Amino acid sequence: MTNIAHNIDDTYRVCNPDQPLTADDERYVDLTESRGMHHIGKTITRNIRRSDEFSQVKLLFTGHRGSGKTTELFRLKKELEENDFFTIYMDIETVLDLGSLSYLDVLVAIARQIQSTLHDNDMPLSDKLLDNISSWFAEQIVENKKEIDYESAIKTKAKGGMEVPFFAKLFASVTANFKAASSRRETIRQNLRREISVFIEKLNVLIGEARQTVRAKGFTDLVLIVDGIEKMHYELNKEGHSTHNELFVQHAEQLRSPECHIIYTVPVSLAYNQNLGADFDSISVLPMVKVNETGIKQLINIIEKRVRTEQVFENQGLLKLLAKTSGGVVRDLMRLVRMSTDTDGDKITSNDVTYAINTLKKEYDRLIRNDDIGSFKQIKSTKRIQGDETSSRLLNLRIVLEYQNGDRWADLHPVIYQIPWVKKALSAAE
């Protein structure tokens, strides 16, 4: 098995909480059973495969940060490709500013990603189409010849002599403005907002040709996966609406306007917003791994796929403790293992695991507000969470976790119960 750790130093390296697994990574553990759900990849692929060419599936996919969404999306992409769908995966975090994200930014990024992916796969869109869109966009939206001299050349030369459409240069420049929070960003957004209906029309002409192009190459259709939006900044505006609500509820119509199969990742708090069902076909939630007997075994298996545990851990009981404390959060499991390696010893001991748990406990303690206790009491007694702004914050911070066992239910992260002042406050309510 590749990259398996035999010592503490290598254990730190292979338990990277920020590294999703590729579709073919042999370290993957299928957690479907322990999540209490159907297989995400097969379910979504089946829904897309059953649709006709005149209807497109518009799906939302969510789960807590660190639950393994990106890993599952990579496997979904593979599943779709095995069913002959040309699948474009884009990570919004790499091209846009998650601290200030607008639906306008997302639509521009989609146009850029579709064009560049087809170009990179030797399926270029027509020059006439790209020239038409880029000329209109430069004149009506950018309005800055110093920034982009679109009249000088329609194409530029890249390394290797391949022709790169001016469209690519233009849209790369615009998304760079969005990501860098440049002084130009709001001007471009304002112009684009004014012309949004025209831009969406042109975007769909581009998508229409892209779908025809991939079908001509033998693919069934085109599918777009837009990942990373769930990481967007959470903030309340002066009207009391969150940035999450503004993007996916107030501008749902614009986000579903691309005329292709499309899957967006969204913040988990929005799973509790009933407005979403009116604009998107469905919202799939990736629940946490239940920390029952089966779930704990699978969480331990995740560690064993990376670490020769008998050589690194003092005893196997420590793995069970780490799994239970993680609350079924894969990211927290990896972080706990990493924090346990903060030792000069040759093996991870019970003292090292205790240190890791206490460190995680302190991190969550800093996130809790005094007035959260009322919500904690309600969640502890009912195992449900309400769809208010306090609950949204608790979900996004992973203070509260959602599980599924036939019906969905919620609970506090296990380390929350171990924080002394919280434990005292909850006990007083009994």
PDB file of C-alpha atoms in Angstrom, residues 137-348:
ATOM      1  CA  PHE A 137     -18.253  41.410 -22.517  1.00  0.00           C
ATOM      2  CA  ALA A 138     -15.236  43.661 -22.997  1.00  0.00           C
ATOM      3  CA  GLU A 139     -17.345  46.555 -24.293  1.00  0.00           C
ATOM      4  CA  GLN A 140     -20.358  46.313 -21.983  1.00  0.00           C
ATOM      5  CA  ILE A 141     -18.902  44.871 -18.783  1.00  0.00           C
ATOM      6  CA  VAL A 142     -15.168  45.530 -18.535  1.00  0.00           C
ATOM      7  CA  GLU A 143     -15.033  48.975 -20.168  1.00  0.00           C
ATOM      8  CA  ASN A 144     -11.304  49.277 -19.601  1.00  0.00           C
ATOM      9  CA  LYS A 145      -9.068  49.118 -22.659  1.00  0.00           C
ATOM     10  CA  LYS A 146      -5.963  49.722 -20.560  1.00  0.00           C
ATOM     11  CA  GLU A 147      -6.705  46.579 -18.632  1.00  0.00           C
ATOM     12  CA  ILE A 148      -7.551  44.429 -21.643  1.00  0.00           C
ATOM     13  CA  ASP A 149      -6.802  45.605 -25.154  1.00  0.00           C
ATOM     14  CA  TYR A 150      -9.302  43.352 -26.913  1.00  0.00           C
ATOM     15  CA  GLU A 151      -8.909  45.153 -30.218  1.00  0.00           C
ATOM     16  CA  SER A 152      -5.221  44.304 -30.557  1.00  0.00           C
ATOM     17  CA  ALA A 153      -5.727  40.584 -31.115  1.00  0.00           C
ATOM     18  CA  ILE A 154      -8.476  38.030 -30.915  1.00  0.00           C
ATOM     19  CA  LYS A 155      -6.073  35.206 -30.129  1.00  0.00           C
ATOM     20  CA  THR A 156      -2.785  34.969 -28.318  1.00  0.00           C
ATOM     21  CA  LYS A 157      -0.127  32.292 -28.503  1.00  0.00           C
ATOM     22  CA  ALA A 158       0.499  29.996 -25.567  1.00  0.00           C
ATOM     23  CA  LYS A 159       3.447  27.712 -24.961  1.00  0.00           C
ATOM     24  CA  GLY A 160       3.721  25.050 -27.599  1.00  0.00           C
ATOM     25  CA  GLY A 161       2.169  27.273 -30.236  1.00  0.00           C
ATOM     26  CA  MET A 162      -1.456  26.487 -29.372  1.00  0.00           C
ATOM     27  CA  GLU A 163      -3.866  29.285 -30.064  1.00  0.00           C
ATOM     28  CA  VAL A 164      -5.659  30.557 -26.963  1.00  0.00           C
ATOM     29  CA  PRO A 165      -8.884  32.464 -27.646  1.00  0.00           C
ATOM     30  CA  PHE A 166      -9.041  36.017 -26.395  1.00  0.00           C
ATOM     31  CA  PHE A 167     -12.111  34.850 -24.485  1.00  0.00           C
ATOM     32  CA  ALA A 168      -9.791  32.880 -22.188  1.00  0.00           C
ATOM     33  CA  LYS A 169      -7.560  35.885 -21.529  1.00  0.00           C
ATOM     34  CA  LEU A 170     -10.521  38.162 -20.880  1.00  0.00           C
ATOM     35  CA  PHE A 171     -12.366  35.873 -18.472  1.00  0.00           C
ATOM     36  CA  ALA A 172      -9.154  34.930 -16.659  1.00  0.00           C
ATOM     37  CA  SER A 173      -8.522  38.630 -16.071  1.00  0.00           C
ATOM     38  CA  VAL A 174     -12.056  39.214 -14.792  1.00  0.00           C
ATOM     39  CA  THR A 175     -12.013  36.281 -12.366  1.00  0.00           C
ATOM     40  CA  ALA A 176      -8.596  37.462 -11.164  1.00  0.00           C
ATOM     41  CA  ASN A 177     -10.207  40.813 -10.354  1.00  0.00           C
ATOM     42  CA  PHE A 178     -12.925  38.987  -8.435  1.00  0.00           C
ATOM     43  CA  LYS A 179     -10.463  36.880  -6.450  1.00  0.00           C
ATOM     44  CA  ALA A 180      -8.020  39.677  -5.664  1.00  0.00           C
ATOM     45  CA  ALA A 181     -10.757  42.041  -4.489  1.00  0.00           C
ATOM     46  CA  SER A 182      -9.367  44.681  -6.829  1.00  0.00           C
ATOM     47  CA  SER A 183     -10.833  48.149  -7.192  1.00  0.00           C
ATOM     48  CA  ARG A 184     -12.283  46.969 -10.503  1.00  0.00           C
ATOM     49  CA  ARG A 185     -14.408  44.213  -8.934  1.00  0.00           C
ATOM     50  CA  GLU A 186     -17.438  46.267  -7.939  1.00  0.00           C
ATOM     51  CA  THR A 187     -17.455  48.166 -11.239  1.00  0.00           C
ATOM     52  CA  ILE A 188     -17.491  44.912 -13.204  1.00  0.00           C
ATOM     53  CA  ARG A 189     -20.191  43.466 -10.932  1.00  0.00           C
ATOM     54  CA  GLN A 190     -22.322  46.582 -11.283  1.00  0.00           C
ATOM     55  CA  ASN A 191     -22.107  46.476 -15.078  1.00  0.00           C
ATOM     56  CA  LEU A 192     -22.757  42.759 -15.142  1.00  0.00           C
ATOM     57  CA  ARG A 193     -25.756  43.093 -12.830  1.00  0.00           C
ATOM     58  CA  ARG A 194     -27.246  45.624 -15.230  1.00  0.00           C
ATOM     59  CA  GLU A 195     -26.747  43.272 -18.182  1.00  0.00           C
ATOM     60  CA  ILE A 196     -27.308  39.972 -16.404  1.00  0.00           C
ATOM     61  CA  SER A 197     -30.160  38.758 -18.620  1.00  0.00           C
ATOM     62  CA  VAL A 198     -28.041  39.303 -21.731  1.00  0.00           C
ATOM     63  CA  PHE A 199     -25.031  37.604 -20.169  1.00  0.00           C
ATOM     64  CA  ILE A 200     -27.076  34.568 -19.115  1.00  0.00           C
ATOM     65  CA  GLU A 201     -28.421  34.323 -22.660  1.00  0.00           C
ATOM     66  CA  LYS A 202     -24.876  34.358 -24.063  1.00  0.00           C
ATOM     67  CA  LEU A 203     -23.699  31.908 -21.405  1.00  0.00           C
ATOM     68  CA  ASN A 204     -26.404  29.483 -22.453  1.00  0.00           C
ATOM     69  CA  VAL A 205     -25.459  29.819 -26.117  1.00  0.00           C
ATOM     70  CA  LEU A 206     -21.922  28.843 -25.057  1.00  0.00           C
ATOM     71  CA  ILE A 207     -23.255  25.938 -22.999  1.00  0.00           C
ATOM     72  CA  GLY A 208     -25.477  24.827 -25.874  1.00  0.00           C
ATOM     73  CA  GLU A 209     -22.516  24.601 -28.230  1.00  0.00           C
ATOM     74  CA  ALA A 210     -20.449  22.881 -25.531  1.00  0.00           C
ATOM     75  CA  ARG A 211     -23.137  20.208 -25.143  1.00  0.00           C
ATOM     76  CA  GLN A 212     -23.309  19.703 -28.908  1.00  0.00           C
ATOM     77  CA  THR A 213     -19.520  19.463 -29.057  1.00  0.00           C
ATOM     78  CA  VAL A 214     -19.199  16.766 -26.398  1.00  0.00           C
ATOM     79  CA  ARG A 215     -22.093  14.789 -27.902  1.00  0.00           C
ATOM     80  CA  ALA A 216     -20.333  14.867 -31.265  1.00  0.00           C
ATOM     81  CA  LYS A 217     -17.397  13.210 -29.524  1.00  0.00           C
ATOM     82  CA  GLY A 218     -19.576  10.378 -28.264  1.00  0.00           C
ATOM     83  CA  PHE A 219     -20.513  11.640 -24.802  1.00  0.00           C
ATOM     84  CA  THR A 220     -24.093  11.470 -23.562  1.00  0.00           C
ATOM     85  CA  ASP A 221     -24.107  15.051 -22.275  1.00  0.00           C
ATOM     86  CA  LEU A 222     -22.214  17.598 -20.228  1.00  0.00           C
ATOM     87  CA  VAL A 223     -22.340  17.780 -16.408  1.00  0.00           C
ATOM     88  CA  LEU A 224     -20.895  20.604 -14.316  1.00  0.00           C
ATOM     89  CA  ILE A 225     -19.823  20.129 -10.686  1.00  0.00           C
ATOM     90  CA  VAL A 226     -19.233  23.399  -8.818  1.00  0.00           C
ATOM     91  CA  ASP A 227     -17.399  22.629  -5.578  1.00  0.00           C
ATOM     92  CA  GLY A 228     -16.159  24.853  -2.759  1.00  0.00           C
ATOM     93  CA  ILE A 229     -19.035  27.308  -2.402  1.00  0.00           C
ATOM     94  CA  GLU A 230     -19.921  25.824   0.992  1.00  0.00           C
ATOM     95  CA  LYS A 231     -16.726  27.404   2.310  1.00  0.00           C
ATOM     96  CA  MET A 232     -17.962  30.917   1.585  1.00  0.00           C
ATOM     97  CA  HIS A 233     -17.866  33.474   4.375  1.00  0.00           C
ATOM     98  CA  TYR A 234     -20.856  33.513   6.732  1.00  0.00           C
ATOM     99  CA  GLU A 235     -22.080  36.953   7.747  1.00  0.00           C
ATOM    100  CA  LEU A 236     -25.360  38.699   8.476  1.00  0.00           C
ATOM    101  CA  ASN A 237     -26.248  41.838   6.544  1.00  0.00           C
ATOM    102  CA  LYS A 238     -28.120  44.792   8.014  1.00  0.00           C
ATOM    103  CA  GLU A 239     -31.452  43.179   7.064  1.00  0.00           C
ATOM    104  CA  GLY A 240     -30.546  40.091   9.083  1.00  0.00           C
ATOM    105  CA  HIS A 241     -30.043  37.823   6.071  1.00  0.00           C
ATOM    106  CA  SER A 242     -26.914  35.702   5.840  1.00  0.00           C
ATOM    107  CA  THR A 243     -24.509  35.753   2.922  1.00  0.00           C
ATOM    108  CA  HIS A 244     -25.458  32.094   2.403  1.00  0.00           C
ATOM    109  CA  ASN A 245     -29.133  32.977   2.106  1.00  0.00           C
ATOM    110  CA  GLU A 246     -28.403  35.865  -0.228  1.00  0.00           C
ATOM    111  CA  LEU A 247     -26.490  33.701  -2.691  1.00  0.00           C
ATOM    112  CA  PHE A 248     -28.623  30.567  -2.822  1.00  0.00           C
ATOM    113  CA  VAL A 249     -32.105  31.814  -1.936  1.00  0.00           C
ATOM    114  CA  GLN A 250     -32.286  35.351  -3.246  1.00  0.00           C
ATOM    115  CA  HIS A 251     -30.334  34.478  -6.410  1.00  0.00           C
ATOM    116  CA  ALA A 252     -31.388  30.872  -6.879  1.00  0.00           C
ATOM    117  CA  GLU A 253     -32.995  31.708 -10.237  1.00  0.00           C
ATOM    118  CA  GLN A 254     -29.704  33.001 -11.635  1.00  0.00           C
ATOM    119  CA  LEU A 255     -27.660  30.082 -10.277  1.00  0.00           C
ATOM    120  CA  ARG A 256     -29.956  27.528 -11.867  1.00  0.00           C
ATOM    121  CA  SER A 257     -30.035  29.420 -15.173  1.00  0.00           C
ATOM    122  CA  PRO A 258     -27.111  27.561 -16.864  1.00  0.00           C
ATOM    123  CA  GLU A 259     -28.831  25.107 -19.223  1.00  0.00           C
ATOM    124  CA  CYS A 260     -26.896  21.996 -18.344  1.00  0.00           C
ATOM    125  CA  HIS A 261     -26.822  19.402 -15.589  1.00  0.00           C
ATOM    126  CA  ILE A 262     -25.265  21.222 -12.656  1.00  0.00           C
ATOM    127  CA  ILE A 263     -24.381  20.343  -9.068  1.00  0.00           C
ATOM    128  CA  TYR A 264     -23.491  23.041  -6.551  1.00  0.00           C
ATOM    129  CA  THR A 265     -22.049  22.475  -3.110  1.00  0.00           C
ATOM    130  CA  VAL A 266     -23.777  24.686  -0.552  1.00  0.00           C
ATOM    131  CA  PRO A 267     -23.337  25.472   3.163  1.00  0.00           C
ATOM    132  CA  VAL A 268     -24.965  22.812   5.337  1.00  0.00           C
ATOM    133  CA  SER A 269     -27.129  25.391   7.117  1.00  0.00           C
ATOM    134  CA  LEU A 270     -29.103  25.884   3.896  1.00  0.00           C
ATOM    135  CA  ALA A 271     -30.413  22.334   4.103  1.00  0.00           C
ATOM    136  CA  TYR A 272     -32.811  23.745   6.676  1.00  0.00           C
ATOM    137  CA  ASN A 273     -34.100  26.492   4.369  1.00  0.00           C
ATOM    138  CA  GLN A 274     -37.326  25.348   2.772  1.00  0.00           C
ATOM    139  CA  ASN A 275     -37.043  27.920  -0.024  1.00  0.00           C
ATOM    140  CA  LEU A 276     -34.392  25.843  -1.777  1.00  0.00           C
ATOM    141  CA  GLY A 277     -36.835  23.173  -2.868  1.00  0.00           C
ATOM    142  CA  ALA A 278     -38.714  25.659  -5.013  1.00  0.00           C
ATOM    143  CA  ASP A 279     -35.722  26.389  -7.235  1.00  0.00           C
ATOM    144  CA  PHE A 280     -33.559  23.251  -7.253  1.00  0.00           C
ATOM    145  CA  ASP A 281     -34.534  19.664  -7.949  1.00  0.00           C
ATOM    146  CA  SER A 282     -33.207  18.401  -4.634  1.00  0.00           C
ATOM    147  CA  ILE A 283     -30.621  18.929  -1.955  1.00  0.00           C
ATOM    148  CA  SER A 284     -28.471  15.940  -1.006  1.00  0.00           C
ATOM    149  CA  VAL A 285     -26.968  16.031   2.462  1.00  0.00           C
ATOM    150  CA  LEU A 286     -23.836  14.053   3.326  1.00  0.00           C
ATOM    151  CA  PRO A 287     -24.414  13.206   7.002  1.00  0.00           C
ATOM    152  CA  MET A 288     -21.703  12.544   9.524  1.00  0.00           C
ATOM    153  CA  VAL A 289     -20.551   9.007  10.232  1.00  0.00           C
ATOM    154  CA  LYS A 290     -22.502   7.678  13.187  1.00  0.00           C
ATOM    155  CA  VAL A 291     -20.203   6.780  16.072  1.00  0.00           C
ATOM    156  CA  ASN A 292     -21.869   3.442  16.717  1.00  0.00           C
ATOM    157  CA  GLU A 293     -20.024   0.132  16.539  1.00  0.00           C
ATOM    158  CA  THR A 294     -20.031  -0.033  12.739  1.00  0.00           C
ATOM    159  CA  GLY A 295     -19.150   3.627  12.323  1.00  0.00           C
ATOM    160  CA  ILE A 296     -16.253   3.452  14.768  1.00  0.00           C
ATOM    161  CA  LYS A 297     -14.842   0.434  12.921  1.00  0.00           C
ATOM    162  CA  GLN A 298     -14.977   2.334   9.638  1.00  0.00           C
ATOM    163  CA  LEU A 299     -13.385   5.447  11.152  1.00  0.00           C
ATOM    164  CA  ILE A 300     -10.597   3.285  12.535  1.00  0.00           C
ATOM    165  CA  ASN A 301     -10.260   1.746   9.082  1.00  0.00           C
ATOM    166  CA  ILE A 302      -9.645   5.250   7.695  1.00  0.00           C
ATOM    167  CA  ILE A 303      -6.631   5.529  10.012  1.00  0.00           C
ATOM    168  CA  GLU A 304      -5.451   1.990   9.262  1.00  0.00           C
ATOM    169  CA  LYS A 305      -5.476   2.755   5.523  1.00  0.00           C
ATOM    170  CA  ARG A 306      -2.832   5.400   6.240  1.00  0.00           C
ATOM    171  CA  VAL A 307      -0.916   4.172   9.284  1.00  0.00           C
ATOM    172  CA  ARG A 308       0.622   0.898  10.432  1.00  0.00           C
ATOM    173  CA  THR A 309      -1.192   1.407  13.710  1.00  0.00           C
ATOM    174  CA  GLU A 310       0.508  -1.353  15.715  1.00  0.00           C
ATOM    175  CA  GLN A 311       3.837   0.342  15.058  1.00  0.00           C
ATOM    176  CA  VAL A 312       2.662   3.885  15.799  1.00  0.00           C
ATOM    177  CA  PHE A 313       0.049   3.634  18.574  1.00  0.00           C
ATOM    178  CA  GLU A 314       0.726   2.314  22.062  1.00  0.00           C
ATOM    179  CA  ASN A 315      -2.503   0.318  21.970  1.00  0.00           C
ATOM    180  CA  GLN A 316      -5.455  -0.120  19.637  1.00  0.00           C
ATOM    181  CA  GLY A 317      -7.890   1.291  22.193  1.00  0.00           C
ATOM    182  CA  LEU A 318      -6.538   4.751  21.412  1.00  0.00           C
ATOM    183  CA  LEU A 319      -7.901   4.459  17.865  1.00  0.00           C
ATOM    184  CA  LYS A 320     -11.387   3.841  19.217  1.00  0.00           C
ATOM    185  CA  LEU A 321     -11.118   6.867  21.502  1.00  0.00           C
ATOM    186  CA  LEU A 322     -10.018   9.096  18.609  1.00  0.00           C
ATOM    187  CA  ALA A 323     -12.866   7.811  16.425  1.00  0.00           C
ATOM    188  CA  LYS A 324     -15.518   8.429  19.100  1.00  0.00           C
ATOM    189  CA  THR A 325     -14.175  11.898  19.902  1.00  0.00           C
ATOM    190  CA  SER A 326     -14.208  12.927  16.226  1.00  0.00           C
ATOM    191  CA  GLY A 327     -18.014  12.720  16.179  1.00  0.00           C
ATOM    192  CA  GLY A 328     -17.760  11.092  12.771  1.00  0.00           C
ATOM    193  CA  VAL A 329     -16.121  14.192  11.284  1.00  0.00           C
ATOM    194  CA  VAL A 330     -13.390  12.838   9.010  1.00  0.00           C
ATOM    195  CA  ARG A 331     -11.485  16.115   9.122  1.00  0.00           C
ATOM    196  CA  ASP A 332     -11.487  16.167  12.928  1.00  0.00           C
ATOM    197  CA  LEU A 333     -10.374  12.530  12.967  1.00  0.00           C
ATOM    198  CA  MET A 334      -7.348  13.418  10.853  1.00  0.00           C
ATOM    199  CA  ARG A 335      -6.654  16.500  12.963  1.00  0.00           C
ATOM    200  CA  LEU A 336      -6.817  14.497  16.184  1.00  0.00           C
ATOM    201  CA  VAL A 337      -4.335  11.969  14.819  1.00  0.00           C
ATOM    202  CA  ARG A 338      -2.025  14.785  13.726  1.00  0.00           C
ATOM    203  CA  MET A 339      -2.238  16.533  17.089  1.00  0.00           C
ATOM    204  CA  SER A 340      -1.465  13.220  18.800  1.00  0.00           C
ATOM    205  CA  THR A 341       1.863  13.116  16.950  1.00  0.00           C
ATOM    206  CA  ASP A 342       3.052  16.185  18.876  1.00  0.00           C
ATOM    207  CA  THR A 343       5.364  14.030  20.965  1.00  0.00           C
ATOM    208  CA  ASP A 344       9.037  13.158  21.279  1.00  0.00           C
ATOM    209  CA  GLY A 345       8.221   9.509  21.925  1.00  0.00           C
ATOM    210  CA  ASP A 346       8.444   6.617  19.504  1.00  0.00           C
ATOM    211  CA  LYS A 347       4.746   5.803  19.813  1.00  0.00           C
ATOM    212  CA  ILE A 348       1.525   7.701  20.399  1.00  0.00           C
TER     213      ILE A 348
END
